[in-house]
Short mmCIF file of C-alpha atoms in Angstrom, two decimals:
data_model
loop_
_atom_site.label_atom_id
_atom_site.label_comp_id
_atom_site.label_asym_id
_atom_site.label_seq_id
_atom_site.Cartn_x
_atom_site.Cartn_y
_atom_site.Cartn_z
CA MET A 19 -8.22 14.71 -6.29
CA GLN A 20 -9.57 11.13 -5.34
CA ASP A 21 -8.18 10.27 -9.12
CA ILE A 22 -5.00 11.65 -8.59
CA ILE A 23 -4.92 10.06 -4.91
CA LYS A 24 -5.55 6.68 -7.13
CA THR A 25 -3.31 7.18 -9.77
CA CYS A 26 -0.58 8.31 -6.70
CA ARG A 27 0.54 4.51 -6.61
CA SER A 28 4.33 3.57 -5.55
CA TYR A 29 6.03 2.75 -9.66
CA ARG A 30 9.06 0.99 -9.67
CA ARG A 31 9.62 0.96 -13.46
CA PHE A 32 9.75 4.28 -15.65
CA ASP A 33 11.10 5.56 -18.80
CA GLU A 34 14.69 5.99 -18.07
CA ALA A 35 15.17 8.31 -21.70
CA ASP A 36 11.80 10.87 -20.44
CA ARG A 37 13.59 12.98 -17.61
CA ILE A 38 12.61 15.16 -15.71
CA GLY A 39 13.68 18.69 -16.03
CA ASN A 40 15.18 21.14 -13.17
CA LYS A 41 12.86 23.70 -13.81
CA LEU A 42 9.98 20.98 -13.22
CA LEU A 43 12.08 19.35 -9.95
CA THR A 44 12.19 22.24 -8.62
CA THR A 45 8.95 23.33 -8.86
CA TRP A 46 7.61 20.85 -6.70
CA VAL A 47 9.86 21.95 -4.11
CA ASP A 48 9.22 24.88 -3.84
CA ALA A 49 5.65 23.77 -2.61
CA ALA A 50 6.88 21.24 -0.47
CA ARG A 51 8.05 24.39 1.11
CA LEU A 52 5.23 25.77 2.19
CA VAL A 53 2.95 23.09 3.70
CA ALA A 54 2.34 22.30 7.24
CA SER A 55 5.91 21.92 9.55
CA SER A 56 5.81 21.01 12.95
CA GLY A 57 6.19 23.76 15.10
CA ASN A 58 6.88 25.76 11.74
CA ALA A 59 10.04 24.51 12.34
CA GLN A 60 10.92 24.26 8.44
CA PRO A 61 14.06 21.69 8.91
CA LEU A 62 13.82 19.96 5.94
CA ARG A 63 16.49 20.63 2.75
CA TYR A 64 16.01 19.32 -0.62
CA ALA A 65 18.35 17.55 -3.10
CA ILE A 66 17.67 17.59 -6.48
CA VAL A 67 19.23 15.01 -8.28
CA SER A 68 18.39 14.99 -12.49
CA ASP A 69 21.83 13.99 -13.78
CA GLU A 70 22.51 10.79 -15.12
CA LYS A 71 25.66 10.18 -13.71
CA ALA A 72 24.18 11.61 -10.25
CA CYS A 73 20.78 9.16 -10.69
CA GLU A 74 22.80 5.97 -10.90
CA ARG A 75 25.27 6.78 -7.76
CA VAL A 76 21.65 7.83 -5.98
CA PHE A 77 20.28 4.33 -7.04
CA ALA A 78 22.88 2.33 -6.15
CA CYS A 79 22.51 3.80 -2.02
CA CYS A 80 18.65 2.15 -2.79
CA ALA A 81 16.65 -1.00 -1.33
CA TRP A 82 14.03 -1.61 -3.70
CA ALA A 83 10.36 -3.73 -2.94
CA LYS A 84 10.83 -5.15 0.67
CA ALA A 85 7.16 -7.46 -0.74
CA LEU A 86 9.30 -8.04 -4.01
CA PRO A 87 12.73 -10.24 -1.80
CA ASP A 88 13.55 -11.48 -5.84
CA TRP A 89 13.56 -8.31 -7.19
CA PRO A 90 16.52 -6.34 -6.73
CA GLY A 91 15.48 -2.53 -8.08
CA PRO A 92 14.62 -1.91 -12.08
CA ASP A 93 17.06 -2.89 -15.33
CA ALA A 94 18.98 -0.21 -16.68
CA GLY A 95 16.58 1.80 -19.15
CA GLU A 96 13.76 1.56 -16.01
CA ARG A 97 15.37 3.19 -13.39
CA PRO A 98 13.92 6.67 -12.21
CA SER A 99 15.03 9.30 -14.60
CA ALA A 100 15.42 11.99 -11.05
CA TYR A 101 14.80 12.19 -7.40
CA ILE A 102 14.37 14.73 -4.78
CA VAL A 103 16.45 13.12 -1.71
CA ILE A 104 14.53 15.04 1.96
CA CYS A 105 17.00 15.63 4.27
CA ARG A 106 16.86 17.18 8.10
CA ASP A 107 18.75 19.93 8.56
CA ASN A 108 20.58 19.28 11.32
CA ASP A 109 21.42 22.88 12.83
CA ARG A 110 17.46 23.74 12.28
CA THR A 111 15.68 20.43 13.25
CA LEU A 112 14.74 21.67 17.23
CA ALA A 113 15.57 18.65 19.91
CA ASP A 114 12.29 18.09 20.63
CA THR A 115 11.11 18.36 16.48
CA PHE A 116 9.69 15.04 15.11
CA THR A 117 10.49 15.55 11.44
CA ALA A 118 8.49 12.10 9.96
CA TRP A 119 5.42 14.37 9.90
CA ASP A 120 6.82 16.92 7.64
CA GLU A 121 8.72 14.78 5.88
CA GLY A 122 5.34 12.72 4.76
CA ILE A 123 3.62 15.70 4.50
CA ALA A 124 6.40 16.51 1.53
CA ALA A 125 7.06 14.05 0.07
CA GLN A 126 2.84 13.24 -0.95
CA THR A 127 2.81 16.88 -1.26
CA ILE A 128 5.78 16.28 -4.61
CA MET A 129 4.56 13.05 -5.44
CA LEU A 130 0.50 14.63 -6.30
CA GLN A 131 2.03 17.08 -8.63
CA ALA A 132 4.41 14.44 -10.04
CA VAL A 133 1.01 12.36 -11.00
CA GLU A 134 -0.38 16.01 -12.40
CA ALA A 135 1.99 16.20 -14.31
CA GLY A 136 1.71 12.68 -15.93
CA PHE A 137 4.86 11.03 -14.04
CA GLY A 138 4.85 9.06 -11.11
CA GLY A 139 7.50 7.96 -8.03
CA CYS A 140 7.86 5.96 -5.29
CA ILE A 141 8.94 7.20 -1.70
CA ILE A 142 11.53 4.98 -0.57
CA ALA A 143 13.20 4.99 3.32
CA SER A 144 15.35 1.97 2.71
CA PHE A 145 18.44 3.11 1.92
CA LYS A 146 22.40 3.79 2.76
CA LYS A 147 21.90 7.32 4.43
CA ARG A 148 25.95 7.86 4.92
CA SER A 149 26.72 6.52 1.13
CA MET A 150 23.48 9.11 0.11
CA ALA A 151 24.99 11.90 1.70
CA GLU A 152 28.52 11.32 -0.22
CA ALA A 153 26.38 10.76 -3.40
CA LEU A 154 25.02 14.05 -2.83
CA GLY A 155 28.59 15.49 -1.65
CA ILE A 156 26.77 17.04 1.22
CA ASP A 157 28.08 17.23 4.93
CA ALA A 158 26.38 14.16 6.79
CA GLU A 159 26.34 14.81 10.18
CA ARG A 160 24.35 18.36 9.41
CA PHE A 161 22.45 17.33 6.27
CA GLN A 162 21.02 13.56 7.33
CA PRO A 163 19.24 12.51 4.37
CA ASP A 164 15.81 10.31 5.62
CA MET A 165 13.31 9.88 2.31
CA VAL A 166 14.11 9.01 -1.10
CA LEU A 167 11.40 10.22 -4.29
CA ALA A 168 12.13 8.29 -7.21
CA LEU A 169 10.84 9.65 -9.80
CA GLY A 170 10.29 9.08 -13.77
CA ARG A 171 7.33 8.25 -15.90
CA PRO A 172 6.03 5.01 -15.34
CA VAL A 173 6.21 2.31 -17.35
CA GLU A 174 4.14 -0.91 -15.00
CA ASP A 175 0.40 -1.63 -14.09
CA VAL A 176 -0.32 -0.76 -10.68
CA ARG A 177 -3.48 -1.67 -9.63
CA ILE A 178 -5.57 -1.60 -5.76
CA VAL A 179 -6.95 -4.43 -5.12
CA ASP A 180 -9.37 -5.64 -2.48
CA VAL A 181 -7.61 -7.18 0.95
CA PRO A 182 -8.32 -11.21 0.24
CA ALA A 183 -9.68 -12.98 2.73
CA GLY A 184 -7.05 -13.73 5.57
CA GLY A 185 -6.53 -9.67 5.28
CA ALA A 186 -2.85 -9.51 4.22
CA THR A 187 -1.60 -6.32 2.44
CA GLU A 188 1.21 -7.39 0.95
CA TYR A 189 1.81 -6.01 -2.78
CA TRP A 190 2.46 -8.83 -5.50
CA ARG A 191 3.15 -8.79 -8.96
CA ASP A 192 1.56 -11.46 -11.45
CA ALA A 193 3.53 -12.80 -14.06
CA GLU A 194 2.59 -10.12 -16.82
CA GLY A 195 4.14 -8.53 -13.95
CA VAL A 196 1.23 -6.88 -12.50
CA HIS A 197 1.55 -4.66 -9.67
CA TYR A 198 -0.94 -5.04 -7.59
CA VAL A 199 -1.37 -3.23 -3.97
CA PRO A 200 -3.99 -4.07 -1.73
CA LYS A 201 -6.49 -2.12 -0.33
CA ARG A 202 -8.76 -2.05 3.00
CA ALA A 203 -12.22 -1.32 1.94
CA LEU A 204 -13.61 1.91 3.30
CA SER A 205 -16.08 0.09 5.78
CA ASP A 206 -12.73 -1.23 7.20
CA VAL A 207 -10.80 1.94 8.22
CA LEU A 208 -14.33 3.94 9.63
CA LEU A 209 -14.50 3.81 13.36
#
């Protein structure tokens, strides 16, 4: 399990031609629906997007890398080949239900399955919600898109490194495009 967790990075460049089928995406959602839910309210709904034209519409709604402000996102050919958009069903959400917990658990469950199947992805929370609902063809008043899982076969090298002196945790890319993600040492996170 530790190896899968280490491999489950935020990938932002993919082999766009390597498509992920609806059957596999549906299997991942089927597992995510079984995980813990705050108050067992089960307010999440999932939009599966694998059609190339639909993927283009979803891509246009997303922001890609806050720490790389000069990078507009992956070029054509390196974009995700599928998405799972996690939505809150406002008709099923209780006023006191905090769905962010549910979304995080579901998203990580899907991402771990993707890695196990040889794929990868990026959890995106920075996107145009109204535009996303329109791209999905869903009722934005009832189904609020809250999280986008961009998925595909990664084509980038993402490496975990120690947090440098000074404590900066921002990720970066070198001149060869290797993506570095600083992580705190175990001794720094244990109280």
